[in-house]
Amino acid sequence: MADYDLIIIGSGPAGMTAAIYAVRANLSVLMLDRLAPGGKIINTNEIQNYPGVGTLSGAELAIQMFQHTQQLNVPFDYKTVKAVRIEDGLKYVCCEEDDTVYTAHAVLLCTGTSSRMLGVANEELYIGNGISFCAICDGPACKDKDVVVLGGGNSAVEEAIYLAEVAKTVTVAVRSYLKADPVACDRLRSMKNVVIYEGYDVLDFYGNGRLHGVHLKSKETGAELSVDCAQVFEYIGQLPATECFDALGVLNTAGYVEVDDRMATRVPGIYGAGDCVVKNLRQVITACADGAIAAQEASRYVQSLR
Ligand SMILES: Cc1cc2nc3c(=O)[nH]c(=O)nc-3n(C[C@H](O)[C@H](O)[C@H](O)COP(=O)(O)OP(=O)(O)OC[C@H]3O[C@@H](n4cnc5c(N)ncnc54)[C@H](O)[C@@H]3O)c2cc1C
């Protein structure tokens, strides 16, 4: 006898959408997250590409999604999952807190991704003390200060635009070139307090107990330069947050969950959705779509056991 039909690990857009679909399919559901429900969008300044909502702060969208799950009475528990194991088809979801274990017929893995780090000298020393991965969290403290954004993808460019409206200057440094949406890149390039260095590696960070700046090196000329700043924001990519699922045998060599077009893994009753699965476009709308498909498939699986 399982505690739940379906346990959803991760309450970002993928997990919350799955919860809505699963409850409406009459499954008993538990949603777990190590942090506040909402996932990465809680710390996203603006969402401008989710149909029907226009421009909305990420936190507002997260709250609306969570409220939707609560109108449907989806149970939510603050838990960090450390492993999922299977015995006789029953899934055991093992949590760090008090070694709690929940059982379920089906489990949905939707733990998203976490920020990639550069791995250069002094990076670890200044994390939380001058190096941040969240403009919305630490940007407001940079009013009238010089900041640096590292990276050139959508996240880096969108957050640099936000920071340029708060900080005195924003220096953007990227290994290759800006690869974000052309509209966002044009807007960033047009901002008067923004300097962009394309084709630059980060050598290391410097400071004196607190971060004072970053050393860059041109890949083309080899020229080195120091950029003084109060804060660095790193947006150099993401890594799957899936270590706790290693033993399940559902991850590819890069750590992403391998699923078919119904979001099913090769293990019966284990599904994946959102940023943590192998896919091309990691966005709110694709995470929600994955969650809906996974919940429907989990519902079919649970019905087949009855
Ligand atoms: C800076 C930035 C800006 C972005 N801007 C946009 C945008 O404008 N538009 C857009 O569509 N997308 C945007 N995205 C992408 C979007 O945020 C993601 O695609 C979306 O959040 C993915 O949802 P998810 O549910 O798969 O994962 P996530 O939102 O990452 O949620 C995963 C959840 O799992 C939890 N979790 C992880 N490990 C465990 C564990 N072991 N135990 C329990 N819980 C765990 C985490 O705490 C988290 O709450 C942006 C991303 C970033 C980083």
Coordinates of C-alpha atoms and ligand atoms in Angstrom, one line a residue:
M1 CA 0.0 0.0 0.0
A2 CA 1.5 3.3 -1.1
D3 CA 1.2 6.6 0.8
Y4 CA 0.4 8.4 -2.5
D5 CA -0.4 7.6 -6.1
L6 CA 2.2 10.2 -7.3
I7 CA 5.0 12.0 -5.6
I8 CA 6.3 15.1 -7.5
I9 CA 9.9 16.1 -6.6
G10 CA 10.3 19.8 -7.3
S11 CA 7.7 22.5 -7.3
G12 CA 8.8 24.7 -10.1
P13 CA 6.5 25.3 -13.2
A14 CA 6.8 21.6 -14.2
G15 CA 6.0 20.2 -10.8
M16 CA 3.1 22.6 -10.1
T17 CA 1.5 22.0 -13.5
A18 CA 1.9 18.2 -13.1
A19 CA 0.2 18.5 -9.7
I20 CA -2.8 20.4 -11.2
Y21 CA -3.2 17.8 -13.9
A22 CA -2.7 14.8 -11.6
V23 CA -5.2 15.9 -9.0
R24 CA -7.8 16.6 -11.7
A25 CA -7.2 13.0 -12.9
N26 CA -8.1 11.9 -9.4
L27 CA -4.6 10.8 -8.2
S28 CA -3.5 11.3 -4.6
V29 CA -0.5 13.6 -4.9
L30 CA 2.3 14.9 -2.8
M31 CA 4.5 17.7 -4.0
L32 CA 8.0 18.1 -2.4
D33 CA 10.5 20.9 -2.6
R34 CA 13.6 21.8 -0.6
L35 CA 12.8 25.5 -1.1
A36 CA 9.7 27.7 -1.3
P37 CA 7.4 26.6 -4.1
G38 CA 7.9 28.3 -7.5
G39 CA 11.3 27.1 -8.6
K40 CA 13.6 29.4 -10.5
I41 CA 11.0 31.9 -11.6
I42 CA 10.8 33.2 -8.1
N43 CA 14.1 34.9 -8.7
T44 CA 13.4 36.1 -12.3
N45 CA 12.7 39.7 -12.7
E46 CA 10.2 39.6 -15.6
I47 CA 8.5 36.9 -17.6
Q48 CA 7.5 38.3 -21.0
N49 CA 6.9 35.2 -23.0
Y50 CA 4.3 33.2 -21.1
P51 CA 1.2 33.5 -23.2
G52 CA -1.8 35.3 -21.7
V53 CA -0.1 37.1 -18.9
G54 CA 1.8 39.9 -20.7
T55 CA 4.7 41.1 -18.6
L56 CA 4.6 39.6 -15.1
S57 CA 7.3 39.3 -12.4
G58 CA 8.5 35.8 -12.0
A59 CA 7.5 35.8 -8.3
E60 CA 3.9 36.8 -9.2
L61 CA 3.6 34.0 -11.7
A62 CA 5.0 31.5 -9.2
I63 CA 2.5 32.6 -6.5
Q64 CA -0.4 32.3 -9.0
M65 CA 0.7 28.8 -10.0
F66 CA 1.1 27.8 -6.3
Q67 CA -2.3 29.3 -5.4
H68 CA -3.8 27.2 -8.2
T69 CA -2.4 24.0 -6.6
Q70 CA -3.7 25.1 -3.2
Q71 CA -7.2 25.7 -4.6
L72 CA -7.0 22.0 -5.6
N73 CA -5.7 21.0 -2.1
V74 CA -2.4 19.6 -3.3
P75 CA -0.3 18.7 -0.3
F76 CA 3.1 20.4 -0.2
D77 CA 6.0 19.5 2.0
Y78 CA 9.4 21.2 2.5
K79 CA 11.8 18.3 1.9
T80 CA 15.1 17.7 0.2
V81 CA 15.0 14.4 -1.6
K82 CA 18.3 12.5 -1.3
A83 CA 17.4 9.3 -3.2
V84 CA 14.6 7.4 -4.8
R85 CA 14.7 3.6 -4.6
I86 CA 12.3 0.9 -5.9
E87 CA 11.3 -2.4 -4.3
D88 CA 8.7 -4.7 -5.9
G89 CA 7.5 -1.8 -8.1
L90 CA 6.9 0.5 -5.1
K91 CA 8.8 3.7 -5.1
Y92 CA 10.5 5.0 -1.9
V93 CA 11.3 8.7 -1.8
C94 CA 14.0 9.3 0.8
C95 CA 14.4 12.8 2.3
E96 CA 17.2 14.4 4.2
E97 CA 15.0 15.8 6.9
D98 CA 14.6 13.3 9.7
D99 CA 15.3 10.5 7.2
T100 CA 11.6 10.7 6.2
V101 CA 10.5 8.2 3.6
Y102 CA 7.3 8.5 1.5
T103 CA 6.1 5.7 -0.8
A104 CA 4.2 6.1 -4.1
H105 CA 3.2 4.1 -7.2
A106 CA 4.7 6.7 -9.5
V107 CA 7.3 9.5 -9.1
L108 CA 7.9 12.6 -11.2
L109 CA 11.4 14.0 -11.3
C110 CA 11.3 17.7 -11.9
T111 CA 14.2 19.2 -9.9
G112 CA 15.3 21.6 -12.6
T113 CA 18.9 22.8 -12.8
S114 CA 21.4 24.8 -10.7
S115 CA 23.9 27.4 -11.7
R116 CA 27.1 26.4 -13.3
M117 CA 30.3 27.9 -11.9
L118 CA 33.5 29.0 -13.7
G119 CA 35.9 27.2 -11.5
V120 CA 38.5 30.0 -11.6
A121 CA 40.7 31.3 -8.7
N122 CA 38.9 33.0 -5.8
E123 CA 35.4 32.2 -7.1
E124 CA 34.4 30.1 -4.1
L125 CA 35.9 32.7 -1.8
Y126 CA 33.7 35.5 -3.0
I127 CA 30.4 33.6 -3.5
G128 CA 27.9 35.4 -1.3
N129 CA 30.5 38.1 -0.7
G130 CA 30.5 39.8 -4.1
I131 CA 29.6 37.0 -6.4
S132 CA 25.9 36.2 -6.9
F133 CA 23.7 34.1 -9.2
C134 CA 20.6 36.1 -8.7
A135 CA 20.1 39.7 -9.9
I136 CA 16.7 40.0 -8.4
C137 CA 18.0 39.0 -5.0
D138 CA 21.2 41.0 -4.9
G139 CA 20.7 43.7 -7.6
P140 CA 18.8 46.2 -5.4
A141 CA 21.8 46.5 -3.1
C142 CA 23.9 47.6 -6.2
K143 CA 22.2 51.0 -6.6
D144 CA 24.7 53.5 -7.9
K145 CA 27.5 50.8 -7.9
D146 CA 29.5 49.2 -10.7
V147 CA 28.6 45.6 -11.4
V148 CA 29.7 42.9 -13.8
V149 CA 27.6 40.3 -15.5
L150 CA 29.3 37.1 -16.9
G151 CA 27.6 35.3 -19.7
G152 CA 25.8 36.0 -23.0
G153 CA 22.7 33.8 -23.1
N154 CA 19.1 34.8 -22.5
S155 CA 19.4 34.8 -18.7
A156 CA 22.6 36.9 -18.7
V157 CA 21.2 39.5 -21.1
E158 CA 17.8 39.8 -19.4
E159 CA 19.3 40.2 -16.0
A160 CA 21.9 42.7 -17.3
I161 CA 19.1 44.8 -18.6
Y162 CA 17.4 44.7 -15.2
L163 CA 20.7 45.6 -13.5
A164 CA 21.4 48.5 -15.9
E165 CA 18.2 50.1 -14.5
V166 CA 19.5 49.8 -10.9
A167 CA 23.3 50.0 -11.0
K168 CA 25.6 52.9 -12.0
T169 CA 27.4 50.8 -14.7
V170 CA 27.1 47.2 -16.0
T171 CA 30.0 45.5 -17.7
V172 CA 29.0 42.3 -19.5
A173 CA 31.8 39.9 -20.3
V174 CA 31.2 36.8 -22.4
R175 CA 33.6 34.1 -23.7
S176 CA 32.2 34.2 -27.3
Y177 CA 29.4 36.7 -28.2
L178 CA 25.9 37.6 -27.0
K179 CA 23.6 34.8 -28.0
A180 CA 20.3 35.9 -26.4
D181 CA 17.2 36.9 -28.3
P182 CA 18.1 39.6 -30.8
V183 CA 15.5 42.0 -29.3
A184 CA 17.0 41.7 -25.8
C185 CA 20.6 42.0 -27.2
D186 CA 19.7 45.2 -29.1
R187 CA 18.1 46.7 -26.0
L188 CA 21.2 45.9 -23.9
R189 CA 23.5 47.3 -26.5
S190 CA 21.5 50.5 -26.5
M191 CA 21.8 51.2 -22.8
K192 CA 24.1 54.1 -22.0
N193 CA 25.6 52.6 -18.8
V194 CA 26.5 49.2 -20.3
V195 CA 29.9 48.1 -21.7
I196 CA 30.1 44.7 -23.4
Y197 CA 33.3 42.6 -23.8
E198 CA 32.8 39.8 -26.3
G199 CA 35.5 37.1 -26.7
Y200 CA 36.9 37.4 -23.1
D201 CA 37.8 34.7 -20.6
V202 CA 37.6 35.3 -16.8
L203 CA 41.1 34.8 -15.3
D204 CA 40.2 35.2 -11.6
F205 CA 38.5 37.4 -9.1
Y206 CA 40.3 39.8 -6.8
G207 CA 39.5 41.7 -3.6
N208 CA 40.5 42.1 0.0
G209 CA 38.1 40.1 2.1
R210 CA 35.3 41.4 -0.1
L211 CA 35.2 41.3 -3.9
H212 CA 36.8 44.3 -5.7
G213 CA 36.8 43.1 -9.3
V214 CA 37.5 40.6 -12.0
H215 CA 40.4 40.0 -14.3
L216 CA 39.5 39.4 -18.0
K217 CA 41.7 38.2 -20.9
S218 CA 40.9 38.8 -24.6
K219 CA 40.9 35.5 -26.5
E220 CA 41.9 37.3 -29.6
T221 CA 44.8 39.5 -28.5
G222 CA 45.7 38.0 -25.1
A223 CA 45.4 41.5 -23.6
E224 CA 44.4 41.4 -19.9
L225 CA 42.2 43.9 -18.1
S226 CA 40.9 44.5 -14.6
V227 CA 37.3 45.5 -14.1
D228 CA 36.6 47.0 -10.7
C229 CA 33.1 46.3 -9.4
A230 CA 31.1 45.9 -6.3
Q231 CA 29.3 42.8 -7.4
V232 CA 29.6 40.1 -10.1
F233 CA 26.5 38.2 -11.4
E234 CA 27.3 34.8 -13.0
Y235 CA 25.0 33.5 -15.7
I236 CA 27.2 31.0 -17.5
G237 CA 24.7 28.2 -17.8
Q238 CA 23.0 25.5 -15.7
L239 CA 23.6 22.0 -14.6
P240 CA 20.9 19.4 -13.9
A241 CA 20.0 19.1 -10.2
T242 CA 19.7 15.3 -10.5
E243 CA 22.5 13.8 -8.4
C244 CA 19.9 12.2 -6.0
F245 CA 18.5 10.2 -8.9
D246 CA 21.9 8.6 -10.0
A247 CA 21.0 5.1 -8.8
L248 CA 17.8 5.0 -10.7
G249 CA 19.6 4.5 -14.0
V250 CA 17.5 7.2 -15.9
L251 CA 20.2 9.9 -16.4
N252 CA 22.3 10.5 -19.5
T253 CA 26.1 11.1 -19.2
A254 CA 25.5 14.8 -18.6
G255 CA 23.1 14.1 -15.8
Y256 CA 19.8 15.0 -17.5
V257 CA 16.8 12.7 -17.2
E258 CA 16.1 10.7 -20.4
V259 CA 12.4 10.5 -21.2
D260 CA 10.3 9.6 -24.2
D261 CA 7.7 11.8 -25.8
R262 CA 5.3 10.9 -23.0
M263 CA 7.8 12.0 -20.4
A264 CA 8.4 8.4 -19.3
T265 CA 11.8 7.2 -18.3
R266 CA 13.0 3.6 -19.0
V267 CA 11.9 2.7 -15.5
P268 CA 8.1 1.9 -15.2
G269 CA 6.4 4.5 -13.0
I270 CA 9.3 7.1 -13.1
Y271 CA 8.7 10.2 -15.1
G272 CA 10.7 13.4 -15.8
A273 CA 9.6 16.9 -16.7
G274 CA 11.0 20.4 -17.1
D275 CA 14.5 21.7 -17.2
C276 CA 16.1 18.5 -15.7
V277 CA 15.1 16.4 -18.8
V278 CA 17.0 16.1 -22.1
K279 CA 15.5 18.8 -24.3
N280 CA 16.3 21.8 -26.5
L281 CA 14.3 24.7 -25.0
R282 CA 14.3 25.2 -21.2
Q283 CA 11.5 27.7 -20.5
V284 CA 8.5 28.1 -18.3
I285 CA 6.1 27.1 -21.0
T286 CA 8.0 23.9 -22.0
A287 CA 8.3 22.9 -18.3
C288 CA 4.5 23.3 -17.9
A289 CA 3.9 21.3 -21.0
D290 CA 6.2 18.5 -19.8
G291 CA 4.4 18.5 -16.4
A292 CA 1.0 18.1 -18.0
I293 CA 2.1 15.2 -20.2
A294 CA 3.9 13.5 -17.4
A295 CA 0.9 13.7 -15.0
Q296 CA -1.4 12.3 -17.7
E297 CA 1.0 9.4 -18.3
A298 CA 1.5 8.8 -14.6
S299 CA -2.3 8.7 -14.2
R300 CA -2.5 6.0 -16.9
Y301 CA 0.2 4.0 -15.2
V302 CA -1.5 4.2 -11.7
Q303 CA -4.9 3.2 -13.3
S304 CA -3.2 0.2 -14.9
L305 CA -2.2 -1.0 -11.4
R306 CA -5.7 -0.8 -10.0
Ligands
LIG1 C1 17.8 34.1 -14.7 C2 16.8 33.3 -15.5 C3 15.8 34.0 -16.2 C4 14.8 33.2 -16.9 N1 13.8 33.9 -17.6 C5 12.9 33.2 -18.2 C6 11.8 33.8 -18.9 O1 11.8 35.1 -19.0 N2 10.9 33.1 -19.5 C7 10.9 31.7 -19.4 O2 9.9 31.1 -20.0 N3 11.8 31.0 -18.8 C8 12.8 31.7 -18.1 N4 13.8 31.1 -17.5 C9 13.8 29.6 -17.4 C10 12.7 29.0 -16.4 O3 13.0 29.6 -15.2 C11 12.8 27.5 -16.3 O4 12.7 27.0 -17.6 C12 11.8 27.0 -15.4 O5 11.8 27.5 -14.2 C13 11.9 25.4 -15.3 O6 11.0 24.9 -14.5 P1 11.2 23.5 -13.7 O7 10.0 23.3 -12.9 O8 11.7 22.5 -14.7 O9 12.5 23.7 -12.8 P2 12.8 24.8 -11.6 O10 12.0 26.1 -11.8 O11 14.3 24.9 -11.6 O12 12.2 24.1 -10.3 C14 12.9 23.0 -9.8 C15 12.5 22.9 -8.3 O13 13.1 21.7 -7.8 C16 13.6 21.9 -6.5 N5 14.6 20.8 -6.2 C17 15.8 20.7 -6.7 N6 16.4 19.6 -6.2 C18 15.6 19.1 -5.2 C19 15.7 18.0 -4.3 N7 16.7 17.2 -4.2 N8 14.7 17.9 -3.4 C20 13.6 18.7 -3.4 N9 13.4 19.7 -4.3 C21 14.4 19.9 -5.2 C22 14.2 23.3 -6.5 O14 14.2 23.8 -5.2 C23 13.1 24.0 -7.4 O15 12.1 24.6 -6.7 C24 14.8 31.8 -16.8 C25 15.8 31.1 -16.0 C26 16.8 31.9 -15.4 C27 17.8 31.2 -14.6

